XYZ file of N, CA and C in Angstrom:
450
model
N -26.984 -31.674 -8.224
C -26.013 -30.931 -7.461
C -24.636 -31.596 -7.428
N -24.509 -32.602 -7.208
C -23.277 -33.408 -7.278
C -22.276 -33.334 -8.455
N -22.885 -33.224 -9.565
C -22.296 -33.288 -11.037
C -21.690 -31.744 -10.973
N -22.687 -30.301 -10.296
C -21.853 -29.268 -10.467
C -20.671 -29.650 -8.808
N -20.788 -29.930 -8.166
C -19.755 -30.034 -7.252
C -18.567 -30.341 -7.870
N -18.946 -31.938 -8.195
C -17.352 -32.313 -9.068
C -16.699 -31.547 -10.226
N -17.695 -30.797 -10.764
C -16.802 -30.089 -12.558
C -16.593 -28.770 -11.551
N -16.882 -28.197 -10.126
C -16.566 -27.400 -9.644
C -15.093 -27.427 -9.156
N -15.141 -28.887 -8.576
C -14.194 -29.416 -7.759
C -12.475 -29.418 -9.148
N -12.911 -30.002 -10.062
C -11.890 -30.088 -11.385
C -11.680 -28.870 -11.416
N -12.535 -27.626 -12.123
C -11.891 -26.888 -12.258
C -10.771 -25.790 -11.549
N -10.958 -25.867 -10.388
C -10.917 -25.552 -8.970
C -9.308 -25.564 -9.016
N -8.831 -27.920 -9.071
C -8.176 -28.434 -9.642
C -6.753 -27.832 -10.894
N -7.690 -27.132 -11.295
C -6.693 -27.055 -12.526
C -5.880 -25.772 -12.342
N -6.526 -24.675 -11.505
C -5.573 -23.835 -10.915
C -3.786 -24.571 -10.524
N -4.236 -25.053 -9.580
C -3.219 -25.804 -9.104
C -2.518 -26.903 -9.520
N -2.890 -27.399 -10.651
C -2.246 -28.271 -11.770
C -1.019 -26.949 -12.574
N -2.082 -26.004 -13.154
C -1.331 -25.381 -14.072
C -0.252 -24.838 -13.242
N -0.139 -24.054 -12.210
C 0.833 -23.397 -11.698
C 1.806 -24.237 -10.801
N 1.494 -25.540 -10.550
C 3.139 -26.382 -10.602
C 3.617 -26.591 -11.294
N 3.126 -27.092 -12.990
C 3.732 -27.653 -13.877
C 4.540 -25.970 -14.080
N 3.644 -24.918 -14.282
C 4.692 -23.486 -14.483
C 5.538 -23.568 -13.511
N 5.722 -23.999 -12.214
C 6.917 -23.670 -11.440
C 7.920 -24.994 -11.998
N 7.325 -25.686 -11.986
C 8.672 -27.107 -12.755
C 9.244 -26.911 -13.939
N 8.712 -26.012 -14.774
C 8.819 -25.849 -16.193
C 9.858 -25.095 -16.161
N 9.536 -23.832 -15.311
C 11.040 -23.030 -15.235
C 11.391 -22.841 -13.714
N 12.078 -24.024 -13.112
C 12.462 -24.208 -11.811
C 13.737 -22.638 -11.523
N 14.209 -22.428 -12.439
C 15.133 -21.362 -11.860
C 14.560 -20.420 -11.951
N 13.660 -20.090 -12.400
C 13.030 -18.410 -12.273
C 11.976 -18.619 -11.080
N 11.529 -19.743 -10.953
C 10.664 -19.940 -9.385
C 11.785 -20.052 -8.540
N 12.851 -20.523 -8.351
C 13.780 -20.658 -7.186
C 14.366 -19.124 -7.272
N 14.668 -18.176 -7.990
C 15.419 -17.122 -7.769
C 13.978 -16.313 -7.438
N 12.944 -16.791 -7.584
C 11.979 -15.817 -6.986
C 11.471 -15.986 -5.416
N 11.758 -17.409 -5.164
C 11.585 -17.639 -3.779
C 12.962 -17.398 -2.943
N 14.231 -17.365 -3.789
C 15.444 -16.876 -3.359
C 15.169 -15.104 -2.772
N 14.442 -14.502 -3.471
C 14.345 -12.478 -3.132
C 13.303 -12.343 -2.202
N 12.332 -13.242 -1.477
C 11.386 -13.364 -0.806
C 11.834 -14.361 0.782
N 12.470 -15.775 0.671
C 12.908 -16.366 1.291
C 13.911 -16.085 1.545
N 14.613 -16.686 3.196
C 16.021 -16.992 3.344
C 15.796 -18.072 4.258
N 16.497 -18.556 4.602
C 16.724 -19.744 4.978
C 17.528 -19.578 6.989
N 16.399 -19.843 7.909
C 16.481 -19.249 9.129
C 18.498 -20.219 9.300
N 18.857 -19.444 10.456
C 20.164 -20.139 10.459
C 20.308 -21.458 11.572
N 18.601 -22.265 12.058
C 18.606 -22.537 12.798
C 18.373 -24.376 11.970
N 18.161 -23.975 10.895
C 17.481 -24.871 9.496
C 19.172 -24.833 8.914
N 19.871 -23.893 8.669
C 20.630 -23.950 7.391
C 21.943 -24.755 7.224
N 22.701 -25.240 8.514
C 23.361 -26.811 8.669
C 22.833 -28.123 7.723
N 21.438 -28.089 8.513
C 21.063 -28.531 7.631
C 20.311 -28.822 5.721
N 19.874 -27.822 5.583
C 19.695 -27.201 4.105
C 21.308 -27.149 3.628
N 22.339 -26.698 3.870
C 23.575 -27.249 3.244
C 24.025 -28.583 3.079
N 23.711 -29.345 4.474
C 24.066 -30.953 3.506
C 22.827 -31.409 2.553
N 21.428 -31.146 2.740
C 20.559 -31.665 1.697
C 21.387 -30.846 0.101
N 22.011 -29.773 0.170
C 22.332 -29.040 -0.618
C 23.311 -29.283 -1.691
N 24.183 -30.466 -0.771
C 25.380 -31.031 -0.931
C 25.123 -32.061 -1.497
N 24.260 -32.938 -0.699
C 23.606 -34.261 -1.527
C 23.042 -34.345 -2.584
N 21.888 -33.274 -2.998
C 21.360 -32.916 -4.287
C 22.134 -32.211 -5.348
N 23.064 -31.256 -4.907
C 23.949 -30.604 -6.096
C 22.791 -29.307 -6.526
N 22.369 -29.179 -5.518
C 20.597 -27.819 -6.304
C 21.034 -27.210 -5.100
N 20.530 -26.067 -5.350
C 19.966 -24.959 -4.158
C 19.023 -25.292 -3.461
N 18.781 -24.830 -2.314
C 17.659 -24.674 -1.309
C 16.201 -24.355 -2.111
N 16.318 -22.712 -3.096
C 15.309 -22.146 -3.151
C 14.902 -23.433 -4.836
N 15.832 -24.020 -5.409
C 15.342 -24.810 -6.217
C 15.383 -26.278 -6.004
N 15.066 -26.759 -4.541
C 14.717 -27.776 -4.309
C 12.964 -27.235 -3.510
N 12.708 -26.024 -3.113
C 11.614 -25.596 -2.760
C 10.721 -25.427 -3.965
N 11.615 -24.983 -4.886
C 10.507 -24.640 -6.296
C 10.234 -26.257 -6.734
N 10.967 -27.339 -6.505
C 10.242 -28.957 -6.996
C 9.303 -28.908 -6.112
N 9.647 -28.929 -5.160
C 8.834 -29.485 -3.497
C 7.543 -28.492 -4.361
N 7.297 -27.074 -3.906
C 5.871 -26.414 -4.234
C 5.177 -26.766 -6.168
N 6.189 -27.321 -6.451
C 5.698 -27.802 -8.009
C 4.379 -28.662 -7.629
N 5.683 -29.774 -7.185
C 5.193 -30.978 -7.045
C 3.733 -31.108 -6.004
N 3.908 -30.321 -5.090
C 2.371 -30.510 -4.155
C 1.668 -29.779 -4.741
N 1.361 -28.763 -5.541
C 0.806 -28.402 -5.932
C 0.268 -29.440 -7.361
N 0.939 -29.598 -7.946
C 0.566 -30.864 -9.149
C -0.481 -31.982 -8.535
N 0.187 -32.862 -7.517
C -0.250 -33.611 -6.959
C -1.637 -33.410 -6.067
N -1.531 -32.337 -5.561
C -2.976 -31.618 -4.422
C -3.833 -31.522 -5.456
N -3.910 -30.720 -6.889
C -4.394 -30.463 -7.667
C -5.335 -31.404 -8.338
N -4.301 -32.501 -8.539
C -4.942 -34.001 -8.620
C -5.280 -34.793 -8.101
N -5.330 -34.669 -7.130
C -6.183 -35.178 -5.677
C -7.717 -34.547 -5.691
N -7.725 -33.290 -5.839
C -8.615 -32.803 -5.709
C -9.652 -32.791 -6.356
N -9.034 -32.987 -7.912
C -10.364 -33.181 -9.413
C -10.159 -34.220 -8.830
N -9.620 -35.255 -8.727
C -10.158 -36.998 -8.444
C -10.889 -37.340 -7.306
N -10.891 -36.396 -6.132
C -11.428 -36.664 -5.003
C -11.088 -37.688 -4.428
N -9.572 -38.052 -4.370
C -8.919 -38.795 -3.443
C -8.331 -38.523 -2.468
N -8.385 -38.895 -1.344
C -7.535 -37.766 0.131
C -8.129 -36.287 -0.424
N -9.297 -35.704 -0.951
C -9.214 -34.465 -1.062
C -9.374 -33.465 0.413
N -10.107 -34.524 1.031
C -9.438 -33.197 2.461
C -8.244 -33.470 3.043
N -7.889 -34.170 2.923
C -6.069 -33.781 3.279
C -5.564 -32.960 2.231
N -5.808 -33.161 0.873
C -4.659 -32.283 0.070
C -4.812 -30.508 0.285
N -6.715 -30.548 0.440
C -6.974 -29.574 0.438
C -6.315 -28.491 1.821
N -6.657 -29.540 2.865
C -5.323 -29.043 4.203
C -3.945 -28.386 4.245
N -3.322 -29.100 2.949
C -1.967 -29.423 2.794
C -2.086 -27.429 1.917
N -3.063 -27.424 1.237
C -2.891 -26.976 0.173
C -3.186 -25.184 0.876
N -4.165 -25.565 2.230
C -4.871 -23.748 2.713
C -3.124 -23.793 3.663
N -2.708 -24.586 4.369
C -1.220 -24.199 4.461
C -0.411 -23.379 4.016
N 0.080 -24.243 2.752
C 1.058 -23.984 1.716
C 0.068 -22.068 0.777
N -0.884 -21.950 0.598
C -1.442 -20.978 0.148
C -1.160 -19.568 1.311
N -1.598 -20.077 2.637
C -1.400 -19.002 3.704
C 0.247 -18.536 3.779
N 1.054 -19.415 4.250
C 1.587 -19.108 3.819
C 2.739 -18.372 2.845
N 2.618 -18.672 1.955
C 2.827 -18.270 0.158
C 2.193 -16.910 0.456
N 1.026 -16.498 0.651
C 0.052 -15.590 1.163
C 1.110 -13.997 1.715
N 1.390 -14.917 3.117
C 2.208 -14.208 4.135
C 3.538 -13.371 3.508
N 4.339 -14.529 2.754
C 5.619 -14.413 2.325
C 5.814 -13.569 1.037
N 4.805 -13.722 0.237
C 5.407 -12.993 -1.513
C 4.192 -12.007 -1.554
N 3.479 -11.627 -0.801
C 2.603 -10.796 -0.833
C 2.077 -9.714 -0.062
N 3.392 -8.909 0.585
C 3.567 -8.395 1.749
C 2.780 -6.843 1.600
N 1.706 -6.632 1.456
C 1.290 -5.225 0.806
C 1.216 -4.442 2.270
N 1.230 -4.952 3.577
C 1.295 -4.308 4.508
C 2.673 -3.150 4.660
N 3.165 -3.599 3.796
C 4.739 -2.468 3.413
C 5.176 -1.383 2.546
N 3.974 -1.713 1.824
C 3.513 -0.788 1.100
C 2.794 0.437 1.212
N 3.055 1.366 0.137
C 1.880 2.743 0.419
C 0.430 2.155 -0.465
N -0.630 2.768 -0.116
C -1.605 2.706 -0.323
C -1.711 2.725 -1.964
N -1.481 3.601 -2.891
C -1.509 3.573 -4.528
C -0.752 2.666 -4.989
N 0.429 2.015 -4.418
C 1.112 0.986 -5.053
C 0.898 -0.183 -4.431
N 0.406 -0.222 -2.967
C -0.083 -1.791 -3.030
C -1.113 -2.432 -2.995
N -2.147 -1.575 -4.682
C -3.370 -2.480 -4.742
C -2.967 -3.646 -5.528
N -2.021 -3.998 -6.342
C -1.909 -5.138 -6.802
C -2.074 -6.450 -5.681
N -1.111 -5.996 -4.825
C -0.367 -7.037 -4.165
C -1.861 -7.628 -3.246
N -2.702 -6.184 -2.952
C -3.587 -6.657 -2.168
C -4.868 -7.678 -2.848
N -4.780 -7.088 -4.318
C -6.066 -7.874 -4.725
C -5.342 -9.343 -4.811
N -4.334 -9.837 -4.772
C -3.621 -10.626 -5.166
C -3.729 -11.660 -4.105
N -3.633 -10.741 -2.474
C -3.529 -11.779 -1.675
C -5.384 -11.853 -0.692
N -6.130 -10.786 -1.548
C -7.795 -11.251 -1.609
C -8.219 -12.232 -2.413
N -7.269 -12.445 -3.541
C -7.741 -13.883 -4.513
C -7.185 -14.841 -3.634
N -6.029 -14.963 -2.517
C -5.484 -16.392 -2.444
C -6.342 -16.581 -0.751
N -7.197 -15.410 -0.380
C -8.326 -15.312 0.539
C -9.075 -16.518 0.383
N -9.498 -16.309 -1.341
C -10.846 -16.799 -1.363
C -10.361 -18.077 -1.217
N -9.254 -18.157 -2.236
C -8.899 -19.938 -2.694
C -9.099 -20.593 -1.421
N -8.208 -19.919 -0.170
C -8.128 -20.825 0.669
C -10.037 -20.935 1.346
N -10.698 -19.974 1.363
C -11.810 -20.499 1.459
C -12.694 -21.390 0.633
N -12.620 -21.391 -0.311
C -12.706 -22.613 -1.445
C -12.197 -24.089 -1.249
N -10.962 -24.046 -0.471
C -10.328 -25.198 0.020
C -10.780 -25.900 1.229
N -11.330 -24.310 2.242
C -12.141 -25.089 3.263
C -13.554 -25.854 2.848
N -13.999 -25.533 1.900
C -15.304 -25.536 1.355
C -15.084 -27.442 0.887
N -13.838 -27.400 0.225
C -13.998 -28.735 -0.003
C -13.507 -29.458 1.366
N -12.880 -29.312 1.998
C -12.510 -29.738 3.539
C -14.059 -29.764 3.972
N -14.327 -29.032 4.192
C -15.978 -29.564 4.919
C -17.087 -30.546 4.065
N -17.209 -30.417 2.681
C -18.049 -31.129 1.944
C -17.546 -32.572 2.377
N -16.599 -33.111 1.706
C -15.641 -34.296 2.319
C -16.292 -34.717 1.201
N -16.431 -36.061 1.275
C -16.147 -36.750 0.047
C -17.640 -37.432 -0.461
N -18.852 -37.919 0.686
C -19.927 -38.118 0.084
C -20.985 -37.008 0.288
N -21.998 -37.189 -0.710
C -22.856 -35.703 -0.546
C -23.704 -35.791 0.578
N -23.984 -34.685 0.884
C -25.227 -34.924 2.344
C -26.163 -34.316 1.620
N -27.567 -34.361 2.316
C -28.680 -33.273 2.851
C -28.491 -31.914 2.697
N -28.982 -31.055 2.342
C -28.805 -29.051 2.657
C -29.400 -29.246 4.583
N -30.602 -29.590 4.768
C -30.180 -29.462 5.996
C -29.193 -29.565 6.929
N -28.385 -31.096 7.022
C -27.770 -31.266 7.659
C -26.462 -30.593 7.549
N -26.110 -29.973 6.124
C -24.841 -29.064 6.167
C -25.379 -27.395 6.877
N -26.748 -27.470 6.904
C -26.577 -25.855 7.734
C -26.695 -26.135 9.430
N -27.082 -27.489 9.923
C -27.432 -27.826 10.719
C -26.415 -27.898 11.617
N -24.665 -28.277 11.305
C -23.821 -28.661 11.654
C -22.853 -27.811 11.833
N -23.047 -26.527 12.009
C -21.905 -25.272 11.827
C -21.694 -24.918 13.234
């Protein structure tokens, strides 16, 4: 059981490998996409202009490194099983989220927003997948004691 956990756990992993390195790869088409979805509350944006100033980047393409990068990093946390329940934490966040924001099918009519919906039933599961490794934690138990403990 352990051996399918971990090649479960990798592949799992590689979701979230591949789709930071795609948001780093083309940081301006992820920042102008979190630019038509995001804005930036005006209670934040004092500040987001001097980080703005200091970096010489935009907001929405210092967000597209930032979600690259945790996503790269969570990803690899996770096939390695290092901090994997924190990343995995970090990661049902950042997914709910993401979830909430670019996947709004509640605005939609019914024939046009099955995409959006199956879309944000796949990032359902992930994040239940994420709890899944959040509860396993890091050494294996017993089947009893994991039904025992709910």
């Amino acid at each position: 059981m352990p051996a399918f956990v971990t090649f479960g756990r990798i592949l799992f992993a590689v979701l979230f490998i591949y789709t930071g390195a795609t948001k780093l790869f083309a940081i301006q088409t992820t920042a102008d996409f979190i630019a038509s979805k995001v804005t930036v509350p005006e209670m934040i944006a004092p500040y987001a202009q001097q980080v703005e100033q200091a970096t010489s980047m935009t907001t929405p393409q210092l967000l597209a490194i930032a979600v690259g990068g945790l996503e790269i990093i969570a990803g690899l946390m996770i096939a390695l099983n290092f901090a994997a329940r924190f990343f995995a934490m970090l990661l049902v966040i950042y997914v709910a989220a993401a979830t909430f924001l670019f996947y709004d099918f509640w605005n939609q009519t019914p024939p046009e927003n099955g995409k959006m919906l199956v879309d944000a039933l796949k990032n359902l599961s992930i994040i239940g997948a994420l709890f899944m490794i959040m509860g396993y934690g890091r050494a294996t138990r017993p089947a009893e004691a994991a039904y025992g403990d709910v």
